[in-house]
Coordinates of C-alpha atoms in Angstrom, one line a residue:
M11 CA -0.5 -16.7 119.3
D12 CA -1.3 -18.6 122.5
S13 CA -0.7 -15.9 125.2
E14 CA -1.0 -18.4 128.0
A15 CA 1.6 -20.8 126.6
L16 CA 3.9 -17.9 125.9
R17 CA 3.6 -16.7 129.5
K18 CA 4.0 -20.1 131.0
F19 CA 7.1 -21.0 129.0
S20 CA 8.6 -17.6 129.3
A21 CA 8.4 -18.0 133.1
L22 CA 10.4 -21.3 132.7
H23 CA 13.2 -19.4 130.9
P24 CA 13.4 -16.1 132.9
R25 CA 15.7 -13.2 131.9
P26 CA 18.3 -12.3 134.6
A27 CA 17.7 -8.7 135.8
G28 CA 19.9 -6.1 134.2
L29 CA 21.4 -8.3 131.6
T30 CA 21.6 -6.8 128.1
L31 CA 23.1 -8.7 125.1
H32 CA 23.5 -7.7 121.4
Y33 CA 23.2 -9.9 118.3
G34 CA 26.5 -9.5 116.4
T35 CA 28.2 -11.3 113.5
A36 CA 28.5 -14.4 115.7
G37 CA 25.0 -14.1 117.0
F38 CA 24.8 -14.0 120.9
R39 CA 27.7 -15.1 123.0
S40 CA 28.0 -15.1 126.7
A41 CA 28.6 -17.2 129.8
A42 CA 26.4 -20.3 129.3
Q43 CA 24.4 -19.7 132.5
Q44 CA 23.2 -16.3 131.2
L45 CA 21.7 -17.7 128.0
D46 CA 18.7 -19.8 128.7
H47 CA 16.2 -17.0 128.1
V48 CA 18.0 -15.9 125.0
V49 CA 18.0 -19.3 123.3
F50 CA 14.3 -19.8 124.2
R51 CA 13.5 -16.4 122.6
M52 CA 15.7 -17.3 119.5
G53 CA 13.4 -20.3 119.2
L54 CA 10.5 -17.9 119.0
L55 CA 12.4 -15.6 116.5
A56 CA 13.3 -18.6 114.3
A57 CA 9.7 -19.6 114.1
L58 CA 8.7 -16.0 113.2
R59 CA 11.5 -15.7 110.6
S60 CA 10.3 -19.0 109.1
K61 CA 6.7 -17.8 108.9
A62 CA 7.9 -14.5 107.3
V63 CA 10.0 -16.1 104.5
A64 CA 8.0 -19.4 104.1
A65 CA 11.2 -21.5 104.5
T66 CA 13.2 -23.5 107.0
I67 CA 15.5 -21.5 109.3
G68 CA 18.5 -22.9 111.3
V69 CA 19.4 -22.3 114.9
M70 CA 22.9 -23.3 116.0
V71 CA 23.9 -23.5 119.7
T72 CA 27.6 -22.8 119.8
A73 CA 30.2 -20.3 121.0
S74 CA 32.8 -21.5 118.4
H75 CA 36.4 -20.8 119.6
N76 CA 35.3 -19.3 123.0
P77 CA 36.1 -21.2 126.3
E78 CA 34.0 -24.2 127.2
E79 CA 32.1 -22.3 129.9
D80 CA 30.7 -19.9 127.3
N81 CA 27.9 -20.6 124.8
G82 CA 26.0 -18.8 122.1
V83 CA 23.3 -19.0 119.5
K84 CA 23.0 -17.9 115.9
L85 CA 20.2 -18.1 113.3
I86 CA 20.7 -19.3 109.7
D87 CA 18.7 -17.9 106.8
P88 CA 17.1 -20.0 104.1
L89 CA 20.1 -20.4 101.7
G90 CA 22.5 -21.2 104.6
E91 CA 23.6 -17.6 104.9
M92 CA 23.7 -15.4 108.0
L93 CA 20.6 -13.9 109.5
H94 CA 19.4 -10.8 107.5
P95 CA 20.7 -7.5 109.2
S96 CA 17.1 -6.2 109.8
W97 CA 16.3 -9.3 111.8
E98 CA 19.5 -8.9 113.9
E99 CA 17.8 -5.8 115.4
Y100 CA 14.7 -7.9 116.2
A101 CA 16.9 -10.6 117.8
T102 CA 18.4 -7.9 120.1
Q103 CA 15.0 -6.4 121.0
L104 CA 13.5 -9.8 121.7
A105 CA 16.5 -11.0 123.8
N106 CA 16.4 -7.9 126.0
A107 CA 12.6 -7.5 126.4
E108 CA 11.1 -7.6 129.9
E109 CA 9.1 -10.7 130.5
Q110 CA 5.7 -8.8 130.6
E111 CA 6.7 -7.0 127.3
L112 CA 7.4 -10.2 125.4
Q113 CA 4.1 -10.6 123.7
K114 CA 4.1 -6.9 122.7
V115 CA 7.6 -7.1 121.2
I116 CA 6.5 -10.2 119.2
T117 CA 3.4 -8.4 117.9
E118 CA 5.6 -5.4 116.9
I119 CA 8.0 -7.7 115.0
C120 CA 5.1 -9.3 113.2
Q121 CA 3.8 -5.9 112.1
K122 CA 7.2 -4.5 111.0
A123 CA 8.2 -7.7 109.1
A124 CA 4.7 -8.6 107.9
V125 CA 4.6 -12.0 109.7
N126 CA 1.4 -14.0 109.4
L127 CA 1.3 -16.1 112.6
H128 CA -1.1 -18.5 111.1
K129 CA 1.5 -19.7 108.6
D130 CA 3.6 -22.8 109.1
A131 CA 7.1 -22.6 110.6
S132 CA 10.0 -25.1 110.2
V133 CA 13.3 -24.9 112.2
F134 CA 16.5 -27.0 112.0
I135 CA 18.5 -27.1 115.3
G136 CA 22.1 -28.1 115.9
R137 CA 24.5 -27.9 118.7
D138 CA 28.2 -28.2 119.6
T139 CA 29.8 -30.4 122.3
R140 CA 29.7 -28.0 125.2
P141 CA 28.2 -29.4 128.5
S142 CA 25.6 -26.6 128.4
S143 CA 24.5 -27.1 124.7
K144 CA 22.0 -29.9 125.1
K145 CA 19.9 -28.1 127.7
L146 CA 20.1 -24.9 125.7
S147 CA 19.0 -26.6 122.5
Q148 CA 15.9 -27.9 124.4
S149 CA 15.1 -24.3 125.3
V150 CA 15.2 -23.4 121.5
I151 CA 12.7 -26.2 120.9
D152 CA 10.4 -24.8 123.6
G153 CA 10.5 -21.4 121.8
V154 CA 9.7 -23.0 118.4
Q155 CA 6.8 -25.0 119.8
V156 CA 5.2 -22.1 121.6
L157 CA 4.6 -20.5 118.2
G158 CA 3.3 -23.8 116.7
G159 CA 6.5 -24.5 114.7
Q160 CA 7.8 -27.8 113.5
Y161 CA 11.5 -28.6 114.2
H162 CA 14.1 -31.2 113.4
D163 CA 16.9 -31.6 116.0
Y164 CA 20.1 -32.7 114.3
G165 CA 21.9 -32.9 117.7
L166 CA 25.7 -32.7 117.5
V167 CA 26.8 -31.1 114.2
T168 CA 29.5 -28.7 113.1
T169 CA 28.1 -25.2 112.4
P170 CA 28.8 -25.5 108.6
Q171 CA 26.9 -28.8 108.5
L172 CA 23.8 -27.1 109.8
H173 CA 24.2 -24.3 107.3
Y174 CA 24.5 -26.9 104.6
M175 CA 21.4 -28.8 105.8
V176 CA 19.3 -25.6 105.8
C177 CA 20.4 -24.8 102.2
C178 CA 19.6 -28.4 101.0
Q179 CA 16.2 -28.3 102.5
N180 CA 15.2 -24.9 101.0
T181 CA 16.6 -25.7 97.5
Q182 CA 14.5 -28.9 97.5
G183 CA 17.6 -31.1 97.5
Q184 CA 19.3 -29.2 94.6
Y185 CA 22.2 -28.4 96.8
G186 CA 22.3 -31.9 98.2
K187 CA 20.5 -34.2 100.7
A188 CA 19.6 -32.5 104.0
T189 CA 21.2 -35.3 106.1
L190 CA 24.7 -35.9 107.5
E191 CA 25.0 -38.9 105.2
G192 CA 24.2 -36.7 102.2
Y193 CA 26.9 -34.2 103.4
Y194 CA 29.6 -37.0 103.8
E195 CA 28.7 -38.6 100.5
K196 CA 28.7 -35.4 98.4
L197 CA 32.1 -34.2 99.8
S198 CA 33.9 -37.5 99.8
K199 CA 32.8 -38.3 96.2
A200 CA 33.9 -34.9 95.0
F201 CA 37.2 -35.2 96.8
M202 CA 37.9 -38.7 95.4
E203 CA 36.9 -37.6 91.8
L204 CA 39.3 -34.6 92.1
I205 CA 42.2 -36.7 93.4
K206 CA 41.6 -39.2 90.6
Q207 CA 42.5 -36.5 88.1
S208 CA 45.9 -36.1 89.6
H209 CA 48.7 -37.5 87.4
C210 CA 51.1 -38.4 90.2
S211 CA 52.7 -41.8 89.6
G212 CA 52.9 -44.8 91.9
E213 CA 50.9 -45.4 95.1
F214 CA 48.7 -42.6 96.2
Q215 CA 48.6 -42.0 100.0
R216 CA 47.3 -38.9 101.8
H217 CA 48.1 -38.5 105.5
M218 CA 46.2 -35.7 107.4
K219 CA 47.0 -34.7 111.0
I220 CA 44.2 -32.7 112.4
D221 CA 43.8 -30.9 115.8
C222 CA 40.0 -30.8 116.3
A223 CA 40.1 -28.4 119.3
N224 CA 38.4 -31.1 121.5
G225 CA 35.2 -30.1 119.6
V226 CA 32.5 -31.4 117.4
G227 CA 34.8 -31.6 114.4
A228 CA 36.4 -34.7 115.8
L229 CA 33.1 -36.6 116.1
K230 CA 32.1 -35.6 112.6
L231 CA 35.5 -36.5 111.0
L232 CA 35.2 -40.0 112.7
E233 CA 31.8 -40.4 111.2
M234 CA 33.2 -39.4 107.8
K235 CA 36.2 -41.7 107.8
P236 CA 34.3 -44.8 106.3
Y237 CA 33.4 -42.7 103.3
F238 CA 37.0 -42.4 102.2
P239 CA 39.2 -45.3 100.7
Q240 CA 42.0 -46.5 102.9
E241 CA 44.6 -44.4 101.0
V242 CA 43.2 -41.4 102.8
L243 CA 44.6 -41.6 106.3
I244 CA 43.0 -39.2 108.8
H245 CA 44.8 -38.8 112.1
I246 CA 42.7 -37.0 114.7
Y247 CA 44.2 -35.2 117.8
N248 CA 42.4 -33.3 120.6
D249 CA 39.3 -35.4 120.0
G250 CA 37.5 -34.2 123.1
T251 CA 37.8 -37.5 125.1
K252 CA 40.4 -36.1 127.6
E253 CA 40.7 -32.3 127.6
K254 CA 38.5 -29.2 127.5
L255 CA 37.1 -27.6 124.3
N256 CA 39.5 -25.0 122.8
H257 CA 41.9 -25.3 125.8
L258 CA 45.5 -24.8 124.5
C259 CA 44.4 -26.1 121.0
G260 CA 42.3 -25.2 118.0
A261 CA 42.7 -22.8 115.1
D262 CA 42.2 -19.6 117.2
F263 CA 44.9 -20.7 119.7
V264 CA 47.4 -21.6 117.0
K265 CA 46.8 -18.3 115.1
V266 CA 47.0 -16.1 118.1
H267 CA 49.9 -17.7 119.9
Q268 CA 51.8 -18.7 116.7
K269 CA 52.7 -22.1 118.1
P270 CA 51.4 -25.7 117.7
P271 CA 48.5 -26.9 119.8
G272 CA 49.0 -29.2 122.8
G273 CA 48.3 -32.9 122.3
L274 CA 49.8 -33.1 118.8
D275 CA 53.3 -34.4 118.1
M276 CA 54.8 -32.8 115.0
K277 CA 57.7 -34.3 113.0
P278 CA 59.8 -31.9 110.9
N279 CA 58.1 -30.7 107.7
E280 CA 54.9 -32.6 108.5
R281 CA 51.7 -31.0 107.3
C282 CA 49.2 -30.4 110.2
C283 CA 46.0 -28.4 110.5
S284 CA 43.7 -27.2 113.3
F285 CA 39.9 -26.7 113.3
D286 CA 38.2 -24.4 115.8
G287 CA 35.5 -25.5 118.3
D288 CA 32.6 -25.7 115.8
A289 CA 34.7 -26.5 112.8
D290 CA 34.1 -23.4 110.7
R291 CA 37.7 -22.2 110.6
I292 CA 41.0 -23.9 109.7
V293 CA 44.7 -23.0 109.7
Y294 CA 47.7 -25.1 108.6
Y295 CA 51.2 -25.2 110.0
Y296 CA 54.5 -27.2 110.1
K297 CA 57.9 -27.1 111.9
D298 CA 61.0 -26.9 109.7
T299 CA 64.1 -29.0 110.3
A300 CA 65.5 -26.3 112.6
G301 CA 62.4 -26.6 114.7
H302 CA 60.9 -23.2 113.7
F303 CA 57.1 -23.0 113.6
H304 CA 55.5 -21.8 110.4
L305 CA 51.8 -20.8 110.3
I306 CA 49.8 -21.0 107.1
D307 CA 46.7 -18.8 107.7
G308 CA 43.6 -17.8 105.8
D309 CA 45.5 -15.4 103.5
K310 CA 47.8 -18.2 102.3
I311 CA 44.8 -20.6 102.0
A312 CA 43.0 -18.1 99.8
T313 CA 46.2 -17.7 97.7
L314 CA 46.6 -21.4 97.1
I315 CA 42.9 -21.8 96.1
S316 CA 43.2 -18.7 93.8
I317 CA 46.2 -20.1 92.0
F318 CA 44.4 -23.4 91.4
L319 CA 41.1 -21.8 90.2
K320 CA 42.8 -19.2 88.0
E321 CA 44.7 -21.9 86.1
L322 CA 41.5 -23.9 85.5
L323 CA 39.4 -20.9 84.6
A324 CA 42.1 -19.9 82.0
K325 CA 41.9 -23.4 80.5
V326 CA 38.1 -23.4 80.0
K327 CA 38.4 -20.0 78.2
Q328 CA 35.1 -18.6 79.3
N329 CA 36.1 -15.1 80.5
F330 CA 34.8 -15.7 84.0
K331 CA 35.4 -12.8 86.4
M332 CA 37.3 -14.0 89.5
A333 CA 38.2 -11.9 92.6
V334 CA 39.6 -12.3 96.1
V335 CA 37.9 -10.6 99.1
Q336 CA 40.0 -9.7 102.2
T337 CA 39.7 -7.5 105.3
A338 CA 42.3 -5.0 106.5
Y339 CA 43.8 -7.7 108.6
A340 CA 45.1 -9.6 105.5
N341 CA 48.9 -9.5 105.4
G342 CA 50.2 -6.9 103.0
N343 CA 52.4 -9.4 101.2
S344 CA 49.4 -11.6 100.4
T345 CA 47.6 -8.7 98.8
R346 CA 50.7 -7.8 96.8
Y347 CA 51.2 -11.4 95.7
L348 CA 47.6 -11.8 94.5
Q349 CA 47.5 -8.4 92.7
E350 CA 51.0 -8.2 91.2
T351 CA 52.1 -11.9 90.7
L352 CA 48.8 -13.6 90.2
K353 CA 47.1 -10.6 88.6
V354 CA 43.8 -11.3 90.5
P355 CA 41.7 -8.4 91.6
V356 CA 41.5 -8.0 95.4
H357 CA 38.8 -6.2 97.3
C358 CA 39.0 -5.1 100.9
V359 CA 35.8 -5.0 103.1
K360 CA 34.9 -4.4 106.7
T361 CA 35.8 -7.2 109.2
G362 CA 33.0 -9.8 109.6
V363 CA 32.2 -12.8 107.5
K364 CA 28.9 -11.3 106.3
H365 CA 30.7 -8.4 104.6
L366 CA 33.1 -10.8 102.8
H367 CA 30.4 -13.1 101.7
H368 CA 28.3 -10.3 100.4
K369 CA 31.1 -8.8 98.3
A370 CA 32.2 -12.2 97.0
Q371 CA 28.7 -12.7 95.6
E372 CA 29.4 -9.9 93.1
F373 CA 31.8 -12.0 91.0
D374 CA 31.5 -15.2 88.8
V375 CA 34.0 -16.7 91.2
G376 CA 34.6 -15.0 94.6
V377 CA 37.2 -16.3 97.0
Y378 CA 37.1 -15.0 100.5
F379 CA 39.0 -15.8 103.7
E380 CA 39.7 -14.0 106.9
A381 CA 43.3 -14.3 108.1
N382 CA 41.8 -16.4 111.0
G383 CA 41.0 -19.2 108.6
H384 CA 37.3 -18.7 108.0
G385 CA 36.4 -18.6 104.4
T386 CA 35.1 -20.3 101.3
V387 CA 34.5 -19.8 97.5
L388 CA 31.3 -18.7 95.9
F389 CA 30.4 -19.5 92.3
S390 CA 27.5 -17.6 90.7
K391 CA 24.5 -19.6 89.4
A392 CA 25.3 -18.8 85.8
T393 CA 29.0 -19.8 86.2
E394 CA 28.1 -23.1 87.9
A395 CA 25.6 -23.9 85.1
K396 CA 28.1 -23.1 82.4
I397 CA 30.8 -25.3 84.0
R398 CA 28.4 -28.2 84.3
Q399 CA 27.3 -27.8 80.7
L400 CA 31.0 -27.8 79.5
V401 CA 31.6 -31.1 81.4
K402 CA 28.7 -32.7 79.4
E403 CA 29.2 -31.0 76.0
E404 CA 32.8 -29.8 75.5
K405 CA 34.6 -31.7 72.7
D406 CA 38.1 -30.4 73.5
D407 CA 39.8 -32.9 76.0
E408 CA 41.8 -30.3 77.9
K409 CA 38.9 -27.9 78.3
R410 CA 36.6 -30.7 79.4
E411 CA 39.1 -32.0 81.9
A412 CA 39.5 -28.5 83.4
A413 CA 35.7 -28.1 83.5
K414 CA 35.4 -31.5 85.3
M415 CA 38.0 -30.3 87.9
L416 CA 36.0 -27.1 88.4
E417 CA 32.8 -29.1 88.8
N418 CA 34.3 -31.3 91.4
T419 CA 35.7 -28.3 93.2
I420 CA 32.2 -26.7 93.2
D421 CA 30.8 -29.9 94.8
L422 CA 33.6 -30.1 97.4
I423 CA 33.3 -26.5 98.6
N424 CA 30.6 -25.6 101.1
Q425 CA 29.4 -22.4 99.5
T426 CA 27.1 -21.5 102.4
V427 CA 29.8 -20.6 104.9
G428 CA 33.4 -21.3 105.9
D429 CA 33.7 -25.1 106.6
A430 CA 36.9 -26.5 108.1
V431 CA 36.2 -30.1 106.8
S432 CA 35.4 -29.0 103.3
D433 CA 38.2 -26.4 103.1
M434 CA 40.7 -29.0 104.3
L435 CA 39.6 -31.4 101.6
V436 CA 39.9 -28.7 98.9
I437 CA 43.4 -27.8 100.2
E438 CA 44.5 -31.5 100.3
A439 CA 43.2 -32.1 96.8
I440 CA 45.0 -29.0 95.4
L441 CA 48.3 -29.9 97.1
A442 CA 48.0 -33.5 95.6
L443 CA 47.0 -32.3 92.1
K444 CA 49.9 -29.7 92.0
D445 CA 52.3 -32.0 93.8
L446 CA 53.1 -29.3 96.3
S447 CA 54.7 -29.8 99.7
V448 CA 53.6 -27.7 102.7
Q449 CA 57.0 -25.9 102.5
Q450 CA 56.5 -25.0 98.8
W451 CA 53.0 -23.7 99.6
D452 CA 54.4 -21.6 102.4
A453 CA 57.1 -20.2 100.2
L454 CA 54.7 -18.6 97.7
Y455 CA 55.4 -15.3 99.6
T456 CA 56.7 -14.4 103.0
D457 CA 54.4 -12.7 105.5
L458 CA 55.3 -9.2 106.6
P459 CA 56.0 -9.1 110.3
N460 CA 52.9 -7.8 112.2
R461 CA 51.6 -7.1 115.6
L462 CA 48.0 -7.0 117.0
L463 CA 47.4 -5.0 120.2
K464 CA 44.3 -3.8 122.1
V465 CA 43.8 -0.7 124.2
Q466 CA 41.0 -0.4 126.8
V467 CA 38.9 2.8 126.3
A468 CA 36.0 4.3 128.2
D469 CA 33.7 4.1 125.1
R470 CA 34.7 2.3 121.9
R471 CA 32.2 4.4 120.0
V472 CA 34.5 7.4 120.0
I473 CA 36.4 5.6 117.1
D474 CA 34.6 5.8 113.7
T475 CA 36.3 4.4 110.6
T476 CA 36.0 4.5 106.8
D477 CA 37.7 2.8 103.8
A478 CA 36.9 -0.7 105.0
E479 CA 38.1 0.2 108.5
R480 CA 41.6 1.2 107.2
R481 CA 41.2 4.9 108.2
A482 CA 39.9 6.6 111.4
L483 CA 37.4 9.5 111.0
T484 CA 37.2 10.2 114.7
P485 CA 38.5 11.2 117.2
P486 CA 40.0 14.3 115.4
G487 CA 43.8 14.1 114.9
L488 CA 44.1 10.4 115.3
Q489 CA 44.5 9.4 111.6
E490 CA 47.0 12.2 111.0
K491 CA 49.0 10.9 113.9
I492 CA 48.9 7.3 112.6
D493 CA 49.9 8.6 109.1
A494 CA 53.0 10.3 110.6
L495 CA 54.0 7.2 112.6
V496 CA 53.6 4.9 109.5
K497 CA 56.0 7.2 107.5
K498 CA 58.8 6.3 110.0
Y499 CA 59.0 2.6 108.9
K500 CA 59.5 0.7 105.7
L501 CA 56.7 -1.4 104.1
S502 CA 54.5 -0.3 106.9
R503 CA 50.8 0.3 107.5
A504 CA 48.7 0.5 110.6
F505 CA 45.0 0.8 111.4
V506 CA 42.7 0.9 114.4
R507 CA 39.1 -0.2 114.8
P508 CA 36.6 -0.5 117.7
S509 CA 35.9 -4.1 118.9
G510 CA 32.4 -5.3 118.1
T511 CA 31.9 -6.8 121.5
E512 CA 33.8 -4.9 124.3
D513 CA 35.2 -1.4 125.1
V514 CA 38.6 -1.9 123.5
V515 CA 40.2 -0.6 120.4
R516 CA 42.1 -3.1 118.2
I517 CA 45.4 -2.1 116.6
Y518 CA 47.1 -3.8 113.7
A519 CA 50.6 -2.8 112.5
E520 CA 53.0 -4.3 110.0
A521 CA 56.5 -3.4 108.8
D522 CA 59.7 -4.7 107.3
T523 CA 60.9 -6.2 110.6
Q524 CA 59.2 -7.6 113.7
E525 CA 61.0 -5.0 115.8
N526 CA 59.6 -2.2 113.6
A527 CA 56.1 -3.7 113.6
D528 CA 56.2 -3.9 117.4
A529 CA 57.4 -0.4 117.7
L530 CA 54.8 1.0 115.3
A531 CA 52.0 -0.9 117.0
H532 CA 53.1 0.5 120.4
E533 CA 53.3 4.1 119.2
V534 CA 49.8 3.8 117.6
S535 CA 48.5 2.3 120.9
L536 CA 49.8 5.3 122.8
A537 CA 48.1 7.7 120.3
V538 CA 44.8 5.8 120.7
F539 CA 45.2 5.9 124.5
H540 CA 45.7 9.7 124.6
L541 CA 43.3 10.7 121.8
A542 CA 40.5 8.2 122.3
G543 CA 40.0 8.2 126.1
G544 CA 42.2 5.3 127.2
K545 CA 41.5 3.6 130.6
G546 CA 44.0 2.8 133.3
A547 CA 47.8 3.1 132.8
P548 CA 49.2 4.0 129.3
P549 CA 50.3 1.0 127.2
Q550 CA 53.8 -0.3 127.9
P551 CA 56.2 -1.5 125.1

C-alpha cells in the first residue's frame, strides 16, 4: 500500500468532524455535501473486497427515492447481490475512521478478511442523475486508484443495470453481456418472444405510461425504445428535463400518498406505473370511471407473477418447489389469497431486501416483493437448467410451450435485484398473455385497510422484535398491550419495529375498515409512546 498516496488523497477528501454514518440495507445515505470522504473510502473498500474475492465489485452512487439534495453509495458483490454483512461492518469502520487512523483500519480489514494487497482489483462504477453524483463518483475512482485497482465507469445507469453488469462480468458472460446494449438486447428479445406466445387475435399494441420520477430510469427507457418494435408504445412522464428528482412523483411518493404523481394525465381505467429515482422499484395504479385512485403495489405484483408461474410450472410437471417471500408489511389479504386461493407457500422475513433475497434462494422458484414495489424472482441453478433442457428436448407440445414461456421469463427477469424496467416488462407480458385488464388484476383480492404511523423515541434500541418483526420482545408489557388492542377489531393485526436509520418506532395496523385501522394504529402509537420512551407530545388521533 502506498502510504504517501493514501495520505495525499485522503487529505483531498477530508472527513467532517463529528460526523458518524452507518452502512445499512441501502448502503450509506446522507446530505450530499457530507459524503465526499465516504465515497472515496468506499472506493478503497471496493478495491479491498475485489482483491479478497478475486472478482469485480460494483459501486453505485445513488440515494434512490430520497430528495435530490441527498446522495448515497452502496457496494455490489460478485453475483450482483448486496454486500456481504461482515463487510458492512468494515464499511462503517472505514467511513468513520479518523484521517490519521485510515491506514491502520485498512491494515486491520486486510488481516481480518485475509486480503492480499498485491492481488489485482476490478471495480465497476455507476451513478444516478443527481447534481452531486458525477463529482462523488470521481471520488470513488480516486479511492480505487490509490489501492492500484482497475475501474470501469459506466456513468449514468439504473442501480439494477449495474448489478446486472457486475453479475455478467463475474459469470464470464453466462448471465449476459456486461454492457448496456447487452442488457437491452437480452430483455427486449425475451419480452418479444414471450409476447409472441400470446394467442390474442388481431393487431397487437401495448401502451405503457411510465412516471420515471425525474430520474435515470427515463434516460435508460429512452435508450431502450429502439430495441422494441413499434407495437410497443412507451410514453415517458417526469423525464427529468423540467422538475426535480423524486419531487411529487415516483414510486415512493405514489405508494406513501396513495395518489397519482404530478406531471401525468390519467384517463379512466388507464394502466400507469411509477419507477423510483434509481429504477429499482415499481408500482402500478389507475383511476376508475368514478375518479377513485387504485394502487397496485408490490404485494399484488407478486401475486400476479405467482399465478402466472404456478400455471406454467404445473404444465411442465416437474414438481418444482415454489414459494413467495414477504415481510410483515405485506397486506393480510395478499397473504390469505396466496395461501388459501393459490395454495402457494408464503414465508415472512424481516424487513430489508437482503432478508427476502436470502430466503427466496431456498426454493426452486422464489418470488419476493416488498409492498413498496421492490422485488424479483429467483430460479435455482438446477431449475433453470432443467427448464432450458425441456425447451430443447421435450416432445409434448404443451409441455414444451410452457417450458419455453418459463425460459423467456427467466431471461426477462433481473435475478440479481429488483429492477423496475425488467419487472414492468414481466408484468406487461403476463397481462397480455392472460388478456387481463388492470381492473381485473386489481380485483384478484381487496386490500385490507391499513395505516402506517411513526413515533419519535429517545432511543429506538429499546424495542427488540422477534418472529420476523411481528412481535415485540421489549420493552416489557408492550406486546401484551398490542395483543389486547388487536382483539378489539375484526380482521386486525398490528406490529411495531424500530427504524433502521432514525430514532423512531414504525407502527403498522390493519383492520376491517379504514376507521378501525386508524383507531388501532393510534392506540398502538400511544402504547409505544408511554412504554418505549416517547419524545415530545403524545401522538394525536
